[in-house]
Every structure is written in C-alpha cells, then in structure tokens.
mmCIF file of C-alpha atoms in Angstrom:
data_model
loop_
_atom_site.group_PDB
_atom_site.id
_atom_site.type_symbol
_atom_site.label_atom_id
_atom_site.label_comp_id
_atom_site.label_asym_id
_atom_site.label_seq_id
_atom_site.Cartn_x
_atom_site.Cartn_y
_atom_site.Cartn_z
ATOM 1 C CA MET A 1 35.041 -17.605 40.025
ATOM 2 C CA HIS A 2 33.154 -20.606 41.353
ATOM 3 C CA GLN A 3 29.680 -22.099 40.982
ATOM 4 C CA PHE A 4 27.927 -23.443 44.087
ATOM 5 C CA ARG A 5 25.131 -26.039 43.649
ATOM 6 C CA GLN A 6 22.666 -25.384 46.461
ATOM 7 C CA ASP A 7 21.005 -28.792 46.717
ATOM 8 C CA THR A 8 24.198 -30.882 46.806
ATOM 9 C CA GLY A 9 26.814 -28.414 48.070
ATOM 10 C CA THR A 10 29.043 -29.107 45.056
ATOM 11 C CA MET A 11 31.562 -26.370 44.205
ATOM 12 C CA ARG A 12 32.928 -26.143 40.674
ATOM 13 C CA PRO A 13 35.320 -23.645 39.040
ATOM 14 C CA VAL A 14 33.964 -21.155 36.500
ATOM 15 C CA ARG A 15 35.967 -19.577 33.699
ATOM 16 C CA ARG A 16 35.461 -16.856 31.106
ATOM 17 C CA ASN A 17 36.573 -17.514 27.517
ATOM 18 C CA PHE A 18 37.520 -14.984 24.878
ATOM 19 C CA TYR A 19 36.829 -15.957 21.262
ATOM 20 C CA ASP A 20 38.603 -14.260 18.400
ATOM 21 C CA PRO A 21 36.310 -11.836 16.552
ATOM 22 C CA SER A 22 37.059 -13.671 13.294
ATOM 23 C CA SER A 23 35.849 -16.995 14.736
ATOM 24 C CA ALA A 24 32.328 -18.423 14.473
ATOM 25 C CA PRO A 25 31.127 -17.004 17.848
ATOM 26 C CA GLY A 26 32.813 -13.681 17.087
ATOM 27 C CA LYS A 27 30.775 -13.436 13.881
ATOM 28 C CA GLY A 28 27.603 -14.687 15.535
ATOM 29 C CA ILE A 29 27.613 -17.915 13.475
ATOM 30 C CA VAL A 30 25.993 -21.027 14.929
ATOM 31 C CA TRP A 31 26.186 -24.580 13.516
ATOM 32 C CA GLU A 32 23.317 -26.909 14.434
ATOM 33 C CA TRP A 33 22.176 -30.491 13.835
ATOM 34 C CA GLU A 34 18.585 -31.765 13.597
ATOM 35 C CA ASN A 35 17.448 -34.161 16.339
ATOM 36 C CA ASP A 36 14.815 -36.918 16.128
ATOM 37 C CA GLY A 37 12.046 -34.503 17.096
ATOM 38 C CA GLY A 38 12.830 -32.162 14.207
ATOM 39 C CA ALA A 39 14.303 -29.466 16.472
ATOM 40 C CA TRP A 40 17.743 -27.943 15.915
ATOM 41 C CA THR A 41 20.500 -28.361 18.507
ATOM 42 C CA ALA A 42 23.614 -26.177 18.535
ATOM 43 C CA TYR A 43 27.065 -27.779 18.624
ATOM 44 C CA ASP A 44 29.412 -26.879 21.462
ATOM 45 C CA MET A 45 31.362 -23.695 20.800
ATOM 46 C CA ASP A 46 34.695 -25.415 20.078
ATOM 47 C CA ILE A 47 33.001 -27.707 17.562
ATOM 48 C CA CYS A 48 31.281 -24.708 15.914
ATOM 49 C CA ILE A 49 34.670 -23.040 15.489
ATOM 50 C CA THR A 50 36.184 -26.182 13.958
ATOM 51 C CA ILE A 51 33.262 -26.633 11.539
ATOM 52 C CA GLN A 52 33.310 -22.966 10.535
ATOM 53 C CA ASN A 53 37.080 -23.048 9.869
ATOM 54 C CA ALA A 54 36.691 -26.067 7.576
ATOM 55 C CA TYR A 55 33.704 -24.440 5.869
ATOM 56 C CA GLU A 56 35.603 -21.212 5.178
ATOM 57 C CA LYS A 57 38.514 -23.197 3.716
ATOM 58 C CA GLN A 58 35.976 -24.894 1.394
ATOM 59 C CA HIS A 59 36.787 -28.395 2.607
ATOM 60 C CA PRO A 60 34.273 -30.912 1.190
ATOM 61 C CA TRP A 61 34.044 -32.774 4.502
ATOM 62 C CA LEU A 62 35.277 -32.727 8.114
ATOM 63 C CA ASP A 63 36.141 -35.579 10.498
ATOM 64 C CA LEU A 64 35.260 -34.775 14.133
ATOM 65 C CA SER A 65 37.141 -37.785 15.570
ATOM 66 C CA SER A 66 39.975 -35.477 16.668
ATOM 67 C CA LEU A 67 37.473 -33.857 19.049
ATOM 68 C CA GLY A 68 36.303 -37.205 20.409
ATOM 69 C CA PHE A 69 33.171 -37.608 18.253
ATOM 70 C CA CYS A 70 32.562 -40.369 15.684
ATOM 71 C CA TYR A 71 30.928 -38.057 13.129
ATOM 72 C CA LEU A 72 31.702 -36.882 9.605
ATOM 73 C CA ILE A 73 30.440 -33.514 8.382
ATOM 74 C CA TYR A 74 29.593 -33.203 4.652
ATOM 75 C CA PHE A 75 29.266 -29.604 3.496
ATOM 76 C CA ASN A 76 27.892 -30.382 0.021
ATOM 77 C CA SER A 77 24.806 -32.120 1.454
ATOM 78 C CA MET A 78 24.893 -30.177 4.775
ATOM 79 C CA SER A 79 24.638 -33.397 6.768
ATOM 80 C CA GLN A 80 26.291 -35.200 9.671
ATOM 81 C CA MET A 81 26.949 -38.967 9.515
ATOM 82 C CA ASN A 82 27.681 -41.321 12.390
ATOM 83 C CA ARG A 83 30.727 -43.389 11.359
ATOM 84 C CA GLN A 84 29.500 -46.438 13.295
ATOM 85 C CA THR A 85 25.790 -46.559 12.467
ATOM 86 C CA ARG A 86 26.030 -44.690 9.102
ATOM 87 C CA ARG A 87 22.989 -42.680 10.171
ATOM 88 C CA ARG A 88 22.719 -39.189 8.695
ATOM 89 C CA ARG A 89 21.227 -36.042 10.178
ATOM 90 C CA ARG A 90 20.631 -32.650 8.625
ATOM 91 C CA LEU A 91 23.047 -29.825 9.363
ATOM 92 C CA ARG A 92 22.612 -26.079 9.131
ATOM 93 C CA ARG A 93 24.586 -22.854 9.552
ATOM 94 C CA ARG A 94 22.848 -19.717 10.707
ATOM 95 C CA LEU A 95 23.590 -16.235 11.986
ATOM 96 C CA ALA A 96 22.404 -15.976 15.571
ATOM 97 C CA ARG A 97 19.903 -13.227 16.267
ATOM 98 C CA ALA A 98 19.254 -11.969 19.788
ATOM 99 C CA SER A 99 15.795 -11.656 21.290
ATOM 100 C CA ILE A 100 14.409 -10.407 24.572
ATOM 101 C CA PRO A 101 11.903 -12.760 26.297
ATOM 102 C CA PRO A 102 8.511 -11.331 27.330
ATOM 103 C CA GLY A 103 8.572 -9.407 30.598
ATOM 104 C CA VAL A 104 12.295 -8.596 30.456
ATOM 105 C CA PRO A 105 12.980 -4.889 29.844
ATOM 106 C CA ALA A 106 14.876 -4.281 26.619
ATOM 107 C CA LEU A 107 18.113 -2.310 26.631
ATOM 108 C CA PRO A 108 19.091 -0.150 23.670
ATOM 109 C CA VAL A 109 21.983 -1.506 21.660
ATOM 110 C CA LYS A 110 25.053 0.645 22.225
ATOM 111 C CA ASN A 111 28.816 0.436 22.153
ATOM 112 C CA LEU A 112 30.116 0.072 25.671
ATOM 113 C CA ASN A 113 33.265 1.991 24.797
ATOM 114 C CA GLY A 114 31.068 4.895 23.665
ATOM 115 C CA THR A 115 32.740 5.241 20.282
ATOM 116 C CA GLY A 116 31.617 4.597 16.755
ATOM 117 C CA PRO A 117 28.188 3.849 15.300
ATOM 118 C CA VAL A 118 26.247 0.630 15.885
ATOM 119 C CA HIS A 119 27.023 -2.086 13.333
ATOM 120 C CA PRO A 120 24.356 -1.992 10.551
ATOM 121 C CA ALA A 121 23.598 -5.697 10.935
ATOM 122 C CA LEU A 122 22.400 -5.015 14.476
ATOM 123 C CA ALA A 123 20.094 -2.110 13.672
ATOM 124 C CA GLY A 124 16.792 -2.398 15.521
ATOM 125 C CA MET A 125 18.020 -5.122 17.866
ATOM 126 C CA THR A 126 17.986 -4.955 21.641
ATOM 127 C CA GLY A 127 20.614 -6.149 24.057
ATOM 128 C CA ILE A 128 24.108 -5.157 25.174
ATOM 129 C CA LEU A 129 26.822 -4.720 22.572
ATOM 130 C CA LEU A 130 30.433 -5.517 23.368
ATOM 131 C CA CYS A 131 33.154 -4.377 21.002
ATOM 132 C CA ALA A 132 36.317 -6.339 20.440
ATOM 133 C CA ALA A 133 38.745 -5.286 17.718
ATOM 134 C CA GLY A 134 35.943 -3.322 16.099
ATOM 135 C CA LEU A 135 33.622 -6.298 15.627
ATOM 136 C CA PRO A 136 30.469 -6.282 17.763
ATOM 137 C CA VAL A 137 29.017 -9.221 19.653
ATOM 138 C CA CYS A 138 25.415 -8.962 20.831
ATOM 139 C CA LEU A 139 24.448 -10.372 24.204
ATOM 140 C CA THR A 140 20.948 -10.530 25.700
ATOM 141 C CA ARG A 141 19.579 -10.929 29.193
ATOM 142 C CA ALA A 142 17.335 -13.981 29.393
ATOM 143 C CA PRO A 143 15.646 -15.591 32.389
ATOM 144 C CA LYS A 144 17.192 -18.900 33.396
ATOM 145 C CA PRO A 145 15.114 -21.960 34.294
ATOM 146 C CA ILE A 146 14.923 -22.731 37.997
ATOM 147 C CA LEU A 147 16.124 -26.316 38.093
ATOM 148 C CA HIS A 148 16.332 -26.787 41.849
ATOM 149 C CA PRO A 149 14.552 -25.464 44.960
ATOM 150 C CA PRO A 150 16.219 -23.310 47.626
ATOM 151 C CA PRO A 151 18.562 -25.164 50.021
ATOM 152 C CA VAL A 152 16.828 -27.777 52.162
ATOM 153 C CA SER A 153 18.261 -28.932 55.497
ATOM 154 C CA LYS A 154 18.260 -32.619 56.344
ATOM 155 C CA SER A 155 15.789 -32.019 59.158
ATOM 156 C CA ASP A 156 13.287 -30.584 56.645
ATOM 157 C CA VAL A 157 13.381 -33.665 54.393
ATOM 158 C CA LYS A 158 10.498 -36.022 55.239
ATOM 159 C CA PRO A 159 9.243 -39.419 53.963
ATOM 160 C CA VAL A 160 6.336 -39.323 51.530
ATOM 161 C CA PRO A 161 3.052 -40.262 53.274
ATOM 162 C CA GLY A 162 1.574 -43.515 52.014
ATOM 163 C CA VAL A 163 4.737 -44.527 50.134
ATOM 164 C CA PRO A 164 6.960 -46.877 52.148
ATOM 165 C CA GLY A 165 10.718 -46.459 52.110
ATOM 166 C CA VAL A 166 12.920 -43.701 50.731
ATOM 167 C CA CYS A 167 15.235 -45.572 48.375
ATOM 168 C CA ARG A 168 15.139 -48.249 45.672
ATOM 169 C CA LYS A 169 18.156 -49.894 44.081
ATOM 170 C CA THR A 170 18.324 -51.922 40.901
ATOM 171 C CA LYS A 171 21.009 -54.404 40.030
ATOM 172 C CA LYS A 172 22.133 -56.193 36.899
ATOM 173 C CA LYS A 173 19.427 -58.748 37.290
ATOM 174 C CA HIS A 174 16.687 -60.061 35.353
ATOM 175 C CA LEU A 175 15.434 -60.428 32.056
ATOM 176 C CA LYS A 176 13.137 -63.328 32.913
ATOM 177 C CA LYS A 177 13.984 -65.394 29.880
ATOM 178 C CA SER A 178 12.184 -68.607 29.023
ATOM 179 C CA LYS A 179 14.035 -71.398 27.288
ATOM 180 C CA ASN A 180 11.128 -71.943 24.933
ATOM 181 C CA PRO A 181 9.398 -68.831 23.435
ATOM 182 C CA GLU A 182 6.368 -70.977 22.523
ATOM 183 C CA ASP A 183 5.818 -71.751 26.217
ATOM 184 C CA VAL A 184 5.628 -68.010 26.954
ATOM 185 C CA VAL A 185 3.179 -67.337 24.120
ATOM 186 C CA ARG A 186 0.908 -70.262 25.049
ATOM 187 C CA ARG A 187 0.747 -68.912 28.617
ATOM 188 C CA TYR A 188 -1.363 -65.978 27.420
ATOM 189 C CA MET A 189 -3.316 -67.657 24.616
ATOM 190 C CA GLN A 190 -6.657 -69.424 24.539
ATOM 191 C CA LYS A 191 -7.931 -71.482 21.634
ATOM 192 C CA VAL A 192 -11.065 -70.154 19.981
ATOM 193 C CA LYS A 193 -13.410 -72.894 18.693
ATOM 194 C CA ASN A 194 -15.376 -70.641 16.337
ATOM 195 C CA PRO A 195 -13.115 -67.690 15.487
ATOM 196 C CA PRO A 196 -14.443 -64.769 13.419
ATOM 197 C CA ASP A 197 -13.528 -64.714 9.753
ATOM 198 C CA GLU A 198 -10.748 -62.139 9.895
ATOM 199 C CA ASP A 199 -7.044 -61.821 9.143
ATOM 200 C CA CYS A 200 -4.169 -62.598 11.463
ATOM 201 C CA THR A 201 -2.969 -59.009 11.995
ATOM 202 C CA ILE A 202 0.675 -60.049 12.125
ATOM 203 C CA CYS A 203 1.115 -61.736 8.729
ATOM 204 C CA MET A 204 -2.246 -60.683 7.179
ATOM 205 C CA GLU A 205 -3.074 -64.168 5.860
ATOM 206 C CA ARG A 206 -6.348 -66.049 6.410
ATOM 207 C CA CYS A 207 -6.312 -68.496 9.309
ATOM 208 C CA GLY A 208 -8.637 -70.279 11.687
ATOM 209 C CA HIS A 209 -7.466 -68.378 14.768
ATOM 210 C CA MET A 210 -7.232 -64.766 15.922
ATOM 211 C CA TYR A 211 -3.435 -65.002 15.560
ATOM 212 C CA HIS A 212 -1.114 -67.629 14.191
ATOM 213 C CA LEU A 213 0.778 -69.248 17.040
ATOM 214 C CA LEU A 214 4.025 -69.180 15.066
ATOM 215 C CA CYS A 215 3.522 -65.500 14.226
ATOM 216 C CA LEU A 216 3.258 -64.676 17.922
ATOM 217 C CA VAL A 217 6.292 -66.846 18.686
ATOM 218 C CA ALA A 218 8.313 -65.002 16.017
ATOM 219 C CA MET A 219 7.153 -61.626 17.335
ATOM 220 C CA TYR A 220 8.159 -62.577 20.883
ATOM 221 C CA SER A 221 11.528 -63.987 19.762
ATOM 222 C CA ASN A 222 12.386 -60.705 18.011
ATOM 223 C CA GLY A 223 11.539 -58.620 21.091
ATOM 224 C CA ASN A 224 12.879 -58.227 24.612
ATOM 225 C CA LYS A 225 12.156 -61.882 25.549
ATOM 226 C CA ASP A 226 11.441 -60.881 29.149
ATOM 227 C CA GLY A 227 8.514 -63.231 29.722
ATOM 228 C CA SER A 228 5.806 -60.726 28.789
ATOM 229 C CA LEU A 229 3.721 -60.480 25.628
ATOM 230 C CA GLN A 230 2.131 -57.401 24.049
ATOM 231 C CA CYS A 231 -0.952 -57.652 21.870
ATOM 232 C CA PRO A 232 -0.029 -56.227 18.428
ATOM 233 C CA THR A 233 -3.553 -54.820 17.972
ATOM 234 C CA CYS A 234 -4.583 -53.141 21.237
ATOM 235 C CA LYS A 235 -1.079 -52.996 22.810
ATOM 236 C CA ALA A 236 -2.285 -54.631 26.031
ATOM 237 C CA ILE A 237 0.615 -56.182 27.952
ATOM 238 C CA TYR A 238 0.330 -59.698 29.368
ATOM 239 C CA GLY A 239 2.760 -60.609 32.093
ATOM 240 C CA GLU A 240 5.272 -58.166 33.557
ATOM 241 C CA LYS A 241 7.224 -56.075 31.077
ATOM 242 C CA THR A 242 10.827 -55.367 32.108
ATOM 243 C CA GLY A 243 13.294 -53.015 30.460
ATOM 244 C CA THR A 244 17.051 -52.656 30.072
ATOM 245 C CA GLN A 245 17.762 -49.903 32.604
ATOM 246 C CA PRO A 246 21.332 -50.113 34.001
ATOM 247 C CA PRO A 247 21.910 -50.569 37.760
ATOM 248 C CA GLY A 248 21.387 -47.497 39.936
ATOM 249 C CA LYS A 249 19.555 -45.910 42.849
ATOM 250 C CA MET A 250 16.224 -44.066 43.169
ATOM 251 C CA GLU A 251 15.522 -41.908 46.241
ATOM 252 C CA PHE A 252 12.375 -39.954 47.093
ATOM 253 C CA HIS A 253 11.311 -37.642 49.912
ATOM 254 C CA LEU A 254 9.275 -34.536 50.764
ATOM 255 C CA ILE A 255 10.795 -31.061 50.739
ATOM 256 C CA PRO A 256 9.112 -27.982 52.290
ATOM 257 C CA HIS A 257 8.629 -26.039 49.051
ATOM 258 C CA SER A 258 5.710 -25.737 46.632
ATOM 259 C CA LEU A 259 5.608 -26.112 42.869
ATOM 260 C CA PRO A 260 3.977 -23.476 40.632
ATOM 261 C CA GLY A 261 0.295 -24.375 40.397
ATOM 262 C CA PHE A 262 0.368 -26.324 43.694
ATOM 263 C CA ALA A 263 0.781 -23.508 46.212
ATOM 264 C CA ASP A 264 -0.837 -25.350 49.141
ATOM 265 C CA THR A 265 1.167 -28.595 48.879
ATOM 266 C CA GLN A 266 4.731 -29.597 49.554
ATOM 267 C CA THR A 267 6.875 -31.211 46.886
ATOM 268 C CA ILE A 268 8.013 -34.776 46.315
ATOM 269 C CA ARG A 269 11.599 -34.816 45.114
ATOM 270 C CA ILE A 270 12.888 -37.896 43.273
ATOM 271 C CA VAL A 271 16.623 -38.363 42.801
ATOM 272 C CA TYR A 272 17.849 -40.863 40.218
ATOM 273 C CA ASP A 273 21.519 -41.847 40.230
ATOM 274 C CA ILE A 274 23.057 -44.212 37.669
ATOM 275 C CA PRO A 275 26.853 -44.574 37.342
ATOM 276 C CA THR A 276 28.743 -45.365 34.147
ATOM 277 C CA GLY A 277 29.308 -49.042 33.464
ATOM 278 C CA ILE A 278 29.578 -51.822 30.920
ATOM 279 C CA GLN A 279 26.661 -52.798 28.691
ATOM 280 C CA GLY A 280 25.031 -56.165 29.291
ATOM 281 C CA PRO A 281 23.687 -58.695 26.757
ATOM 282 C CA GLU A 282 20.331 -56.857 26.598
ATOM 283 C CA HIS A 283 21.950 -53.558 25.547
ATOM 284 C CA PRO A 284 22.851 -52.239 22.051
ATOM 285 C CA ASN A 285 26.603 -52.968 22.318
ATOM 286 C CA PRO A 286 27.278 -55.715 24.916
ATOM 287 C CA GLY A 287 30.664 -55.429 26.579
ATOM 288 C CA LYS A 288 31.126 -51.768 25.590
ATOM 289 C CA LYS A 289 31.272 -48.955 28.148
ATOM 290 C CA PHE A 290 28.245 -46.671 28.481
ATOM 291 C CA THR A 291 28.182 -43.118 29.840
ATOM 292 C CA ALA A 292 25.694 -41.610 32.303
ATOM 293 C CA ARG A 293 25.531 -37.845 31.817
ATOM 294 C CA GLY A 294 23.719 -35.450 34.152
ATOM 295 C CA PHE A 295 23.341 -37.753 37.146
ATOM 296 C CA PRO A 296 22.086 -37.466 39.798
ATOM 297 C CA ARG A 297 18.891 -36.236 38.126
ATOM 298 C CA HIS A 298 16.296 -34.435 40.269
ATOM 299 C CA CYS A 299 12.587 -34.691 39.415
ATOM 300 C CA TYR A 300 9.510 -33.195 41.073
ATOM 301 C CA LEU A 301 5.877 -34.104 41.817
ATOM 302 C CA PRO A 302 3.225 -32.322 43.886
ATOM 303 C CA ASN A 303 2.490 -34.026 47.205
ATOM 304 C CA ASN A 304 -1.191 -34.617 46.521
ATOM 305 C CA GLU A 305 -3.185 -37.802 45.947
ATOM 306 C CA LYS A 306 -2.416 -38.012 42.231
ATOM 307 C CA GLY A 307 1.228 -37.062 42.725
ATOM 308 C CA ARG A 308 1.694 -39.864 45.280
ATOM 309 C CA LYS A 309 -0.027 -42.279 42.893
ATOM 310 C CA VAL A 310 2.441 -41.321 40.166
ATOM 311 C CA LEU A 311 5.323 -41.824 42.617
ATOM 312 C CA ARG A 312 4.147 -45.334 43.539
ATOM 313 C CA LEU A 313 3.932 -46.286 39.862
ATOM 314 C CA LEU A 314 7.327 -44.709 39.092
ATOM 315 C CA ILE A 315 8.811 -46.887 41.844
ATOM 316 C CA THR A 316 7.311 -49.942 40.136
ATOM 317 C CA ALA A 317 8.619 -48.759 36.755
ATOM 318 C CA TRP A 318 12.075 -48.258 38.289
ATOM 319 C CA GLU A 319 12.106 -51.745 39.768
ATOM 320 C CA ARG A 320 11.100 -53.127 36.350
ATOM 321 C CA ARG A 321 13.966 -51.186 34.734
ATOM 322 C CA LEU A 322 11.679 -49.036 32.579
ATOM 323 C CA ILE A 323 12.636 -45.431 33.495
ATOM 324 C CA PHE A 324 15.942 -45.296 31.595
ATOM 325 C CA THR A 325 17.624 -47.245 28.838
ATOM 326 C CA ILE A 326 20.883 -47.111 26.883
ATOM 327 C CA GLY A 327 20.750 -45.450 23.490
ATOM 328 C CA THR A 328 21.541 -42.226 21.609
ATOM 329 C CA SER A 329 20.881 -38.862 23.246
ATOM 330 C CA ASN A 330 18.450 -36.615 21.347
ATOM 331 C CA THR A 331 20.127 -33.607 22.962
ATOM 332 C CA THR A 332 23.808 -34.257 22.261
ATOM 333 C CA GLY A 333 23.749 -37.036 19.663
ATOM 334 C CA GLU A 334 26.004 -39.138 21.908
ATOM 335 C CA SER A 335 25.532 -42.892 21.530
ATOM 336 C CA ASP A 336 25.945 -45.595 24.199
ATOM 337 C CA THR A 337 24.653 -43.324 26.946
ATOM 338 C CA VAL A 338 21.822 -43.479 29.508
ATOM 339 C CA VAL A 339 18.661 -41.797 28.172
ATOM 340 C CA TRP A 340 15.037 -41.401 29.305
ATOM 341 C CA ASN A 341 12.704 -44.194 28.173
ATOM 342 C CA GLU A 342 9.319 -42.690 27.159
ATOM 343 C CA ILE A 343 8.161 -41.822 30.692
ATOM 344 C CA HIS A 344 8.414 -38.049 30.991
ATOM 345 C CA HIS A 345 9.622 -36.360 34.178
ATOM 346 C CA LYS A 346 9.604 -32.775 35.436
ATOM 347 C CA THR A 347 13.215 -31.738 36.079
ATOM 348 C CA GLU A 348 12.675 -27.960 36.373
ATOM 349 C CA PHE A 349 11.520 -26.848 39.824
ATOM 350 C CA GLY A 350 10.211 -23.292 40.015
ATOM 351 C CA SER A 351 9.446 -22.395 36.389
ATOM 352 C CA ASN A 352 8.539 -23.959 33.068
ATOM 353 C CA LEU A 353 10.894 -22.220 30.639
ATOM 354 C CA THR A 354 12.189 -25.498 29.204
ATOM 355 C CA GLY A 355 8.835 -27.314 29.146
ATOM 356 C CA HIS A 356 10.098 -29.659 31.868
ATOM 357 C CA GLY A 357 8.566 -27.781 34.796
ATOM 358 C CA TYR A 358 5.328 -26.498 36.293
ATOM 359 C CA PRO A 359 2.631 -25.289 35.948
ATOM 360 C CA ASP A 360 1.433 -28.019 33.600
ATOM 361 C CA ALA A 361 -2.191 -29.006 34.230
ATOM 362 C CA SER A 362 -2.065 -32.138 32.049
ATOM 363 C CA TYR A 363 1.283 -33.577 33.165
ATOM 364 C CA LEU A 364 0.107 -35.987 35.877
ATOM 365 C CA ASP A 365 -2.579 -37.491 33.609
ATOM 366 C CA ASN A 366 -0.107 -37.729 30.731
ATOM 367 C CA VAL A 367 2.542 -39.535 32.762
ATOM 368 C CA LEU A 368 -0.079 -41.967 34.099
ATOM 369 C CA ALA A 369 -0.992 -42.768 30.480
ATOM 370 C CA GLU A 370 2.701 -43.263 29.639
ATOM 371 C CA LEU A 371 3.104 -45.616 32.587
ATOM 372 C CA THR A 372 0.041 -47.599 31.507
ATOM 373 C CA ALA A 373 1.534 -47.930 28.021
ATOM 374 C CA GLN A 374 4.562 -49.547 29.677
ATOM 375 C CA GLY A 375 2.309 -52.000 31.519
ATOM 376 C CA VAL A 376 2.556 -50.147 34.854
ATOM 377 C CA SER A 377 -0.795 -49.462 36.519
ATOM 378 C CA GLU A 378 -2.228 -49.806 40.017
ATOM 379 C CA ALA A 379 -3.590 -53.254 39.140
ATOM 380 C CA THR A 380 -0.263 -54.581 37.805
ATOM 381 C CA ALA A 381 1.746 -52.889 40.578
ATOM 382 C CA LYS A 382 -0.299 -54.680 43.261
ATOM 383 C CA ALA A 383 -0.013 -57.941 41.342
#
C-alpha cells in the first residue's frame, strides 16, 4: 500500500477509504464550484460530504472554516463566498454519471456479489458496480495522464545544447523602483512638435500630444513600478518588465525519451522548485505566509531548434520573475498561493489527456507569443 514516484524516488503511503452508502459519494452526489474559466471543479470528498449533510438538513448556509477554508456556502443562491475578499462563485450539486473514454472496452454493469437486479438509475450504463448495504456505486476504468517519463539514470541526463548552465536561482531581489515615476515615463517619451489631432487614449480628452504626461505617470504609479512602461494602445513594453515571482530554483536538462509528435528528438525537462515563504511588499498580502503546492513542477519541451529557443526565453522570464506569481488558484480556489502567470507550460509527458501535454502542433508558437506579450523576446533577452 505505497505509491512510488519514478522520477524522484519518493515513496508515499496509500490508503483505501470506505464511505457510508448514505453519504454524498455513496449516493453519487458531487458538489462543484465554478472557476474563473467557467469550468466546474469538484470539492474534495470530505468537503462534499459536509456540504451534502448541511444541504439535507436544510441549513440556509454553511461555514467551511472548521475544515480550514475561509468560505461560506449559501444554499438559497447556490454560491460560495470568500470571507476575506467577499468574492462570490457559483455552486452546483449534481449526480455523477459514469462514462467510458474512447478506445477503452466497456464492461457490462453487474452486481459483483451476483445477487439482485441492477439499480434502475444505472440502466444502460457501463462500468463495474460495487454493492454496499444494497446501494450501488458505479466505478469506471479511465486512462490516466502520463505526467512523467520512465525512470532516467543520472548518467542519461545531459545538458541542453546551445543553452549554457543547468540551473537558475532567483532571490528576493528587485523591483527596480525609481524614486520619481515621472523620470521613468520621460525615459521612454519623445515630444512631438506637430502631433495628429487625436485623443489621449488614457483619459480620452483633447490634447496637443499623443499622451498626456501626467496620464502616463498616473498609469505607471498604479502599476508594478518596476522601471518599465507598457504602451496602453499597442501593449509594447519599454524597458525590462519584472514580475513578483517568489524565490526558487529552475533546472533544465536533456532526458533520453521522446514526446508524442517528436519521435526523432530527445526531451528537454524543466524542473521548477519554489518553497513556501512570506509575501513581500510587491505581493497581495505583504507579511503573510504563502503556500507553494505541487512543487517541484516538471515541464517538457522537444529538443529541437524551436524548443531550445523557448527554453532560452523561459530562462529569461524566470530571471525576470515572470513565470509564477502569488494569487488565487483556479483549480482549488486557495488564495495566497503560488500560481502560473500567463505563460503556459506542458506538464504532462506521454499523453495529452489533460490538455497540458503533447501532441500539440501550435504550443511552441503560442508560448512564444505569450512570452512576447510579457516583453520577453530574443531581442530583449540579448539586451
């Protein structure tokens, strides 16, 4: 009863839980909340049980603080509210239905104890039916995403050609703040003697310049104040944009395995590792602890010309603290935690069941566009 992680050698205990047939999982009931992308995310099983118990007792609301979460559940409006930010999200209750993914042979639903008819609610479904106290639970066989390659020995791990080094660390440095925001803005401006007759696109009032100086100063003062300036019209970045990524380590190397769609090339593996810590002045809640779930995180690129180009730019983005930030997780709803920062990575190795793997013909071009939007390109990296 143990789980062995092949790439790190980590051994963890595994356990099997039994849920009462009258509980939410026993009845096939799932409670979900709506994330920022409009998708529905299921609560952990223990939380589902707690919500279902309160729902069946017709409680008007439920406080999840006893489970370590700062949320209130309102059954009348079917919503979840964050006690700190007062933000609300939609909530729903549904009866889980099993499905068999394409290519997986379906099994007829049957009682494993060989007695009694199939429950009417499960008529026509496929899967394996387990009976406990007369109430059926339907399980299905589904393929699991391949998140990591087969074991790789240290002697098989090689440096990436054309990319110096194998590790990059970031510290609690930076934000290149200027004492006077107007000095920063003037650095990237040039007076126009005969400007066109058009509006300042920040305040939309007539003026004799392309932008009002004070409008740009106000825009800069309300932003990251890192010494860079972004054009509000075309989004071009002047200077070097830096982010709020916490301190951590980035490693990269070649492994002797191929990604789907890149059969003739080896794979570049990137490993990001960020520990928990205390938020700095640039973060949402300075002085408060932040969590770092799921680290170290493994990401993959093909070892071809474009893949190595992406790696070089990701190194630059890492050093500018742009890969991660501190915010609220779209997956779990947890606040004050390390999250991705608009530069997508492939974290699934040998399949693409989650959408975070290969094959994906457009991924490398898409991530290059995302890096450019963050001010990271070959021209700025060399500068």
